[in-house]
mmCIF file of C-alpha atoms and ligand atoms in Angstrom:
data_model
loop_
_atom_site.group_PDB
_atom_site.id
_atom_site.type_symbol
_atom_site.label_atom_id
_atom_site.label_comp_id
_atom_site.label_asym_id
_atom_site.label_seq_id
_atom_site.Cartn_x
_atom_site.Cartn_y
_atom_site.Cartn_z
ATOM 1 C CA MET A 1 -5.170 -11.501 -16.554
ATOM 2 C CA ASP A 2 -8.195 -9.767 -14.552
ATOM 3 C CA THR A 3 -6.714 -6.639 -13.248
ATOM 4 C CA THR A 4 -9.823 -5.913 -11.587
ATOM 5 C CA PHE A 5 -11.817 -6.869 -8.269
ATOM 6 C CA SER A 6 -15.145 -6.726 -6.979
ATOM 7 C CA LYS A 7 -16.195 -6.368 -3.554
ATOM 8 C CA SER A 8 -16.720 -9.859 -2.083
ATOM 9 C CA LYS A 9 -17.212 -11.052 1.470
ATOM 10 C CA SER A 10 -16.368 -14.318 0.912
ATOM 11 C CA LYS A 11 -13.451 -13.912 -0.584
ATOM 12 C CA LYS A 12 -10.707 -11.127 0.958
ATOM 13 C CA ILE A 13 -8.104 -9.385 -1.047
ATOM 14 C CA SER A 14 -4.515 -9.867 -0.244
ATOM 15 C CA MET A 15 -1.803 -7.144 -1.452
ATOM 16 C CA ILE A 16 2.055 -7.053 -0.192
ATOM 17 C CA THR A 17 4.862 -4.506 -1.184
ATOM 18 C CA CYS A 18 7.479 -6.182 -3.127
ATOM 19 C CA TYR A 19 10.657 -4.403 -4.174
ATOM 20 C CA ASP A 20 12.784 -6.910 -5.763
ATOM 21 C CA PHE A 21 13.367 -10.028 -7.985
ATOM 22 C CA GLN A 22 14.004 -12.671 -5.781
ATOM 23 C CA THR A 23 10.577 -11.682 -3.773
ATOM 24 C CA ALA A 24 8.365 -11.066 -6.388
ATOM 25 C CA GLN A 25 9.575 -14.932 -7.305
ATOM 26 C CA ILE A 26 8.375 -16.242 -4.014
ATOM 27 C CA ALA A 27 5.398 -14.367 -3.845
ATOM 28 C CA ALA A 28 4.861 -15.785 -7.649
ATOM 29 C CA LYS A 29 4.196 -19.156 -5.792
ATOM 30 C CA THR A 30 1.700 -17.800 -3.612
ATOM 31 C CA GLU A 31 -1.720 -16.843 -3.998
ATOM 32 C CA VAL A 32 -1.320 -13.290 -2.829
ATOM 33 C CA ASP A 33 -4.067 -11.224 -5.100
ATOM 34 C CA VAL A 34 -1.516 -8.067 -5.580
ATOM 35 C CA LEU A 35 2.256 -6.791 -5.301
ATOM 36 C CA LEU A 36 2.449 -3.518 -4.294
ATOM 37 C CA VAL A 37 5.694 -1.661 -5.137
ATOM 38 C CA GLY A 38 5.610 0.618 -2.993
ATOM 39 C CA ASP A 39 7.219 3.861 -2.217
ATOM 40 C CA SER A 40 7.775 2.498 1.044
ATOM 41 C CA LEU A 41 11.088 1.609 -0.724
ATOM 42 C CA GLY A 42 12.782 4.657 0.394
ATOM 43 C CA MET A 43 12.372 3.710 4.160
ATOM 44 C CA VAL A 44 12.761 0.321 4.307
ATOM 45 C CA PHE A 45 14.875 -0.073 1.018
ATOM 46 C CA GLN A 46 16.990 2.888 0.835
ATOM 47 C CA GLY A 47 17.104 4.004 4.527
ATOM 48 C CA LYS A 48 15.645 7.315 4.362
ATOM 49 C CA GLU A 49 13.385 9.148 6.617
ATOM 50 C CA SER A 50 10.420 9.428 4.513
ATOM 51 C CA THR A 51 9.314 8.132 1.209
ATOM 52 C CA ARG A 52 9.305 12.057 -0.422
ATOM 53 C CA GLU A 53 12.890 11.362 -1.905
ATOM 54 C CA VAL A 54 12.487 8.467 -4.105
ATOM 55 C CA THR A 55 12.415 9.253 -7.614
ATOM 56 C CA ILE A 56 10.469 7.825 -10.761
ATOM 57 C CA GLU A 57 13.690 6.090 -12.162
ATOM 58 C CA GLN A 58 13.820 4.079 -9.080
ATOM 59 C CA MET A 59 9.907 3.132 -9.357
ATOM 60 C CA ILE A 60 10.510 2.325 -12.598
ATOM 61 C CA TYR A 61 13.331 -0.185 -11.999
ATOM 62 C CA HIS A 62 11.838 -1.560 -8.754
ATOM 63 C CA THR A 63 8.933 -2.643 -10.943
ATOM 64 C CA GLU A 64 11.123 -4.060 -13.854
ATOM 65 C CA CYS A 65 12.748 -6.244 -10.974
ATOM 66 C CA VAL A 66 9.231 -7.244 -9.670
ATOM 67 C CA ARG A 67 7.776 -7.914 -12.877
ATOM 68 C CA ARG A 68 10.561 -10.194 -14.038
ATOM 69 C CA GLY A 69 10.029 -12.169 -10.872
ATOM 70 C CA ALA A 70 6.174 -12.476 -11.276
ATOM 71 C CA PRO A 71 5.274 -12.264 -14.788
ATOM 72 C CA GLU A 72 1.497 -13.551 -13.798
ATOM 73 C CA LYS A 73 0.916 -11.027 -11.304
ATOM 74 C CA ILE A 74 -0.917 -8.229 -11.196
ATOM 75 C CA ILE A 75 1.754 -5.557 -9.920
ATOM 76 C CA THR A 76 0.347 -1.649 -8.602
ATOM 77 C CA THR A 77 3.124 0.882 -8.373
ATOM 78 C CA ASP A 78 3.053 4.028 -6.460
ATOM 79 C CA LEU A 79 3.168 7.338 -8.343
ATOM 80 C CA PRO A 80 6.516 8.829 -6.253
ATOM 81 C CA LEU A 81 5.764 12.259 -4.738
ATOM 82 C CA HIS A 82 7.436 14.491 -7.636
ATOM 83 C CA THR A 83 5.293 12.857 -10.327
ATOM 84 C CA SER A 84 2.006 13.259 -8.707
ATOM 85 C CA LEU A 85 1.783 16.755 -8.050
ATOM 86 C CA ASP A 86 0.601 17.938 -11.239
ATOM 87 C CA PRO A 87 -1.630 16.353 -13.936
ATOM 88 C CA GLN A 88 0.537 15.501 -17.290
ATOM 89 C CA LYS A 89 3.637 14.698 -14.759
ATOM 90 C CA ALA A 90 1.337 12.112 -13.294
ATOM 91 C CA VAL A 91 0.153 10.864 -16.803
ATOM 92 C CA ASP A 92 3.797 10.582 -17.749
ATOM 93 C CA ALA A 93 4.913 9.056 -15.282
ATOM 94 C CA SER A 94 1.920 6.117 -15.303
ATOM 95 C CA ARG A 95 2.534 5.479 -18.766
ATOM 96 C CA ARG A 96 6.296 4.725 -17.817
ATOM 97 C CA LEU A 97 5.598 2.644 -15.064
ATOM 98 C CA ILE A 98 2.996 0.548 -16.719
ATOM 99 C CA GLU A 99 5.553 0.170 -19.806
ATOM 100 C CA ALA A 100 8.047 -0.907 -17.049
ATOM 101 C CA GLY A 101 5.619 -4.060 -15.997
ATOM 102 C CA ALA A 102 2.717 -1.907 -13.637
ATOM 103 C CA THR A 103 -0.679 -3.367 -14.300
ATOM 104 C CA ASN A 104 -1.878 -0.121 -12.674
ATOM 105 C CA VAL A 105 -0.627 2.774 -10.375
ATOM 106 C CA LYS A 106 -1.467 4.084 -6.781
ATOM 107 C CA ILE A 107 -1.834 7.670 -6.043
ATOM 108 C CA GLU A 108 -2.038 9.418 -2.650
ATOM 109 C CA GLY A 109 -4.853 11.648 -2.106
ATOM 110 C CA ASN A 110 -8.275 13.023 -3.750
ATOM 111 C CA ASN A 111 -6.882 15.856 -6.288
ATOM 112 C CA ARG A 112 -9.781 15.780 -8.846
ATOM 113 C CA GLU A 113 -7.391 17.724 -11.540
ATOM 114 C CA ILE A 114 -4.920 14.602 -11.225
ATOM 115 C CA LEU A 115 -7.181 11.886 -11.070
ATOM 116 C CA THR A 116 -9.679 12.761 -13.560
ATOM 117 C CA ALA A 117 -6.886 13.520 -15.937
ATOM 118 C CA LEU A 118 -5.731 9.506 -15.275
ATOM 119 C CA ALA A 119 -8.894 8.320 -15.856
ATOM 120 C CA GLU A 120 -9.631 9.913 -18.871
ATOM 121 C CA ARG A 121 -6.409 8.669 -20.135
ATOM 122 C CA LYS A 122 -7.685 5.131 -19.341
ATOM 123 C CA ILE A 123 -4.564 4.873 -17.045
ATOM 124 C CA PRO A 124 -6.195 2.313 -14.585
ATOM 125 C CA PHE A 125 -4.911 3.465 -10.487
ATOM 126 C CA VAL A 126 -5.791 2.586 -6.899
ATOM 127 C CA GLY A 127 -6.213 5.666 -5.012
ATOM 128 C CA HIS A 128 -4.969 6.010 -1.444
ATOM 129 C CA ALA A 129 -6.526 7.847 1.761
ATOM 130 C CA GLY A 130 -6.210 8.434 5.539
ATOM 131 C CA LEU A 131 -2.961 8.607 6.507
ATOM 132 C CA LEU A 132 -0.857 10.028 3.105
ATOM 133 C CA PRO A 133 2.800 9.318 3.598
ATOM 134 C CA GLN A 134 4.255 11.687 1.071
ATOM 135 C CA SER A 135 2.357 14.669 2.740
ATOM 136 C CA ALA A 136 1.883 13.729 6.543
ATOM 137 C CA THR A 137 3.747 15.545 9.153
ATOM 138 C CA ASP A 138 3.060 12.614 11.477
ATOM 139 C CA TYR A 139 2.713 9.156 10.869
ATOM 140 C CA LYS A 140 -0.442 9.426 13.932
ATOM 141 C CA PRO A 141 -3.764 7.897 12.405
ATOM 142 C CA LYS A 142 -6.129 9.950 10.564
ATOM 143 C CA GLY A 143 -9.872 10.372 10.771
ATOM 144 C CA ARG A 144 -10.362 10.790 13.991
ATOM 145 C CA GLY A 145 -12.977 13.874 15.156
ATOM 146 C CA GLU A 146 -13.447 16.722 12.717
ATOM 147 C CA ASP A 147 -11.169 14.801 10.408
ATOM 148 C CA ARG A 148 -13.331 11.950 9.962
ATOM 149 C CA GLN A 149 -15.267 13.881 7.445
ATOM 150 C CA VAL A 150 -12.383 14.725 5.431
ATOM 151 C CA VAL A 151 -10.760 11.478 4.944
ATOM 152 C CA LEU A 152 -14.971 10.055 4.269
ATOM 153 C CA GLN A 153 -14.856 12.247 1.415
ATOM 154 C CA GLN A 154 -11.461 12.024 0.455
ATOM 155 C CA SER A 155 -12.447 8.416 -0.148
ATOM 156 C CA LEU A 156 -15.804 9.452 -2.217
ATOM 157 C CA ASP A 157 -13.991 11.395 -3.814
ATOM 158 C CA ILE A 158 -11.190 8.950 -4.917
ATOM 159 C CA GLN A 159 -14.256 6.597 -6.194
ATOM 160 C CA GLU A 160 -15.860 9.394 -7.962
ATOM 161 C CA PHE A 161 -13.100 10.307 -10.134
ATOM 162 C CA GLY A 162 -12.276 6.902 -11.075
ATOM 163 C CA ALA A 163 -9.965 4.414 -8.909
ATOM 164 C CA SER A 164 -10.278 0.982 -9.229
ATOM 165 C CA MET A 165 -9.580 0.463 -5.642
ATOM 166 C CA ILE A 166 -8.750 2.247 -2.631
ATOM 167 C CA VAL A 167 -5.748 1.942 0.276
ATOM 168 C CA LEU A 168 -6.917 3.272 3.538
ATOM 169 C CA GLU A 169 -4.293 3.993 5.895
ATOM 170 C CA CYS A 170 -4.000 4.268 9.813
ATOM 171 C CA ILE A 171 -7.725 5.005 10.258
ATOM 172 C CA PRO A 172 -10.148 3.826 13.118
ATOM 173 C CA GLU A 173 -11.608 0.619 12.544
ATOM 174 C CA GLU A 174 -15.277 1.907 12.442
ATOM 175 C CA LEU A 175 -14.532 4.686 9.680
ATOM 176 C CA ALA A 176 -12.693 2.328 7.488
ATOM 177 C CA LYS A 177 -15.933 -0.243 8.306
ATOM 178 C CA GLU A 178 -18.005 2.897 6.962
ATOM 179 C CA ILE A 179 -16.316 3.609 3.988
ATOM 180 C CA THR A 180 -16.383 -0.159 2.606
ATOM 181 C CA GLN A 181 -19.712 -0.190 3.452
ATOM 182 C CA ARG A 182 -20.466 3.356 1.154
ATOM 183 C CA LEU A 183 -17.934 2.608 -1.531
ATOM 184 C CA GLU A 184 -18.485 0.137 -4.743
ATOM 185 C CA ILE A 185 -14.968 -0.405 -5.353
ATOM 186 C CA PRO A 186 -12.576 -2.621 -2.660
ATOM 187 C CA THR A 187 -11.049 -1.218 0.688
ATOM 188 C CA ILE A 188 -7.735 -2.347 1.320
ATOM 189 C CA GLY A 189 -7.169 -1.603 4.873
ATOM 190 C CA ILE A 190 -3.296 -0.677 6.533
ATOM 191 C CA GLY A 191 -3.842 -0.062 9.915
ATOM 192 C CA ALA A 192 -7.626 0.558 8.893
ATOM 193 C CA GLY A 193 -9.009 -2.850 11.055
ATOM 194 C CA ARG A 194 -10.703 -5.717 10.005
ATOM 195 C CA PHE A 195 -13.703 -4.794 7.876
ATOM 196 C CA CYS A 196 -11.921 -3.418 4.753
ATOM 197 C CA ASP A 197 -12.438 -5.883 1.490
ATOM 198 C CA GLY A 198 -8.937 -6.452 1.945
ATOM 199 C CA GLN A 199 -5.043 -5.952 3.598
ATOM 200 C CA VAL A 200 -1.932 -5.028 2.550
ATOM 201 C CA LEU A 201 1.457 -4.662 4.826
ATOM 202 C CA VAL A 202 4.751 -3.550 4.184
ATOM 203 C CA ILE A 203 6.745 -7.296 3.229
ATOM 204 C CA ASN A 204 9.482 -6.187 5.574
ATOM 205 C CA ASP A 205 7.476 -5.572 8.992
ATOM 206 C CA LEU A 206 5.601 -8.818 8.349
ATOM 207 C CA LEU A 207 8.758 -10.903 7.768
ATOM 208 C CA GLY A 208 10.636 -9.102 10.771
ATOM 209 C CA LEU A 209 13.260 -7.723 8.749
ATOM 210 C CA GLY A 210 14.127 -4.613 10.399
ATOM 211 C CA ARG A 211 12.914 -0.874 11.643
ATOM 212 C CA LYS A 212 10.522 -0.493 14.487
ATOM 213 C CA VAL A 213 6.846 -1.252 13.605
ATOM 214 C CA PRO A 214 3.473 0.283 14.262
ATOM 215 C CA LYS A 215 0.677 -1.526 16.132
ATOM 216 C CA PHE A 216 -1.314 -2.710 13.284
ATOM 217 C CA VAL A 217 1.810 -5.093 11.764
ATOM 218 C CA LYS A 218 1.885 -8.572 12.725
ATOM 219 C CA LYS A 219 4.968 -10.122 12.370
ATOM 220 C CA TYR A 220 4.643 -13.725 10.708
ATOM 221 C CA ALA A 221 8.227 -14.348 10.945
ATOM 222 C CA ASN A 222 11.669 -13.191 12.800
ATOM 223 C CA LEU A 223 14.054 -12.485 9.773
ATOM 224 C CA GLU A 224 16.280 -10.214 10.964
ATOM 225 C CA GLU A 225 16.950 -13.055 13.666
ATOM 226 C CA ILE A 226 17.506 -15.658 10.796
ATOM 227 C CA ILE A 227 19.646 -13.646 8.917
ATOM 228 C CA TYR A 228 21.992 -12.489 11.835
ATOM 229 C CA ASN A 229 22.609 -15.952 13.260
ATOM 230 C CA ALA A 230 23.351 -17.119 9.603
ATOM 231 C CA ILE A 231 26.242 -14.460 9.211
ATOM 232 C CA ASN A 232 27.373 -14.924 12.210
ATOM 233 C CA ASN A 233 27.867 -18.958 12.230
ATOM 234 C CA TYR A 234 29.090 -18.105 8.355
ATOM 235 C CA ILE A 235 32.220 -15.968 10.384
ATOM 236 C CA LEU A 236 32.545 -18.428 13.162
ATOM 237 C CA GLU A 237 32.997 -21.315 10.417
ATOM 238 C CA ILE A 238 35.126 -19.363 8.698
ATOM 239 C CA GLU A 239 37.235 -19.033 11.703
ATOM 240 C CA LYS A 240 37.184 -22.307 12.852
ATOM 241 C CA GLY A 241 37.881 -24.037 9.282
ATOM 242 C CA VAL A 242 34.956 -25.154 8.926
ATOM 243 C CA PHE A 243 33.991 -23.490 5.655
ATOM 244 C CA PRO A 244 34.724 -24.127 2.630
ATOM 245 C CA GLY A 245 33.972 -27.915 3.681
ATOM 246 C CA GLN A 246 34.840 -30.741 1.326
ATOM 247 C CA GLU A 247 31.581 -30.139 -0.651
ATOM 248 C CA ASN A 248 32.235 -26.912 -1.483
ATOM 249 C CA ILE A 249 35.714 -27.457 -2.845
ATOM 250 C CA TYR A 250 36.034 -27.710 -6.624
ATOM 251 C CA LYS A 251 38.490 -30.591 -7.386
HETATM 252 O O1 KIV B 1 4.585 2.471 -0.240
HETATM 253 C C1 KIV B 1 3.938 1.916 0.172
HETATM 254 O O2 KIV B 1 4.322 0.618 0.838
HETATM 255 C C2 KIV B 1 2.083 1.915 0.623
HETATM 256 C C3 KIV B 1 2.053 0.976 1.506
HETATM 257 C C4 KIV B 1 2.029 1.464 2.999
HETATM 258 C C5 KIV B 1 0.315 0.687 1.433
HETATM 259 O O3 KIV B 1 1.781 3.076 0.061
#
């Protein structure tokens, strides 16, 4: 399996988050390039306020589920906050995630010690710049005004320290365009406009499942309505004695 991407003007890279076996099975039948076992699962799967409480055991569990459903796909798994604060912990956690089925890991920020520790041990990793949910105090766009230079430098560092790809989250389109032009590694945008080398969205958001979504999300389905109606129909049919019907009965 070719696990690296090169920048290409003709083919954009598609990435979605994925946390479970059945969704992975469906995604495996599509042409989606990368499944991201994101620590966003702390919010959309576990209902927590942030991604910060997600543990390495949980990321291993979800990586195993997704790998079972999508044996051939490239799977990127987030290093959860508690494992990405010192080089040895990051190396150990990355090895466990790769053992669980991840193709590579994703890590937020541009900490030189940690990123070079991964690179020196030949652990493939994807960087993450701009809005960094593990350390952010709010979810407002980053890279505006004086912060522009900070995000640009973050991105340059992440490439220099050995990332194979970089996620740019919630930054102005024009800044993402400049970063995309200056970097040799592909950029994957989420709330970073049209000019990145690829795009990523949280699967629950694009499917229209729960939670209020930010402006940059496009809903491709309204599963919340479909699920709500299905459950109500089920209840109604039980009450009316329509379900179970003849076809659902063992003789
Ligand atoms: O955890 C996640 O889902 C992510 C994406 C928002 C890029 O990091």
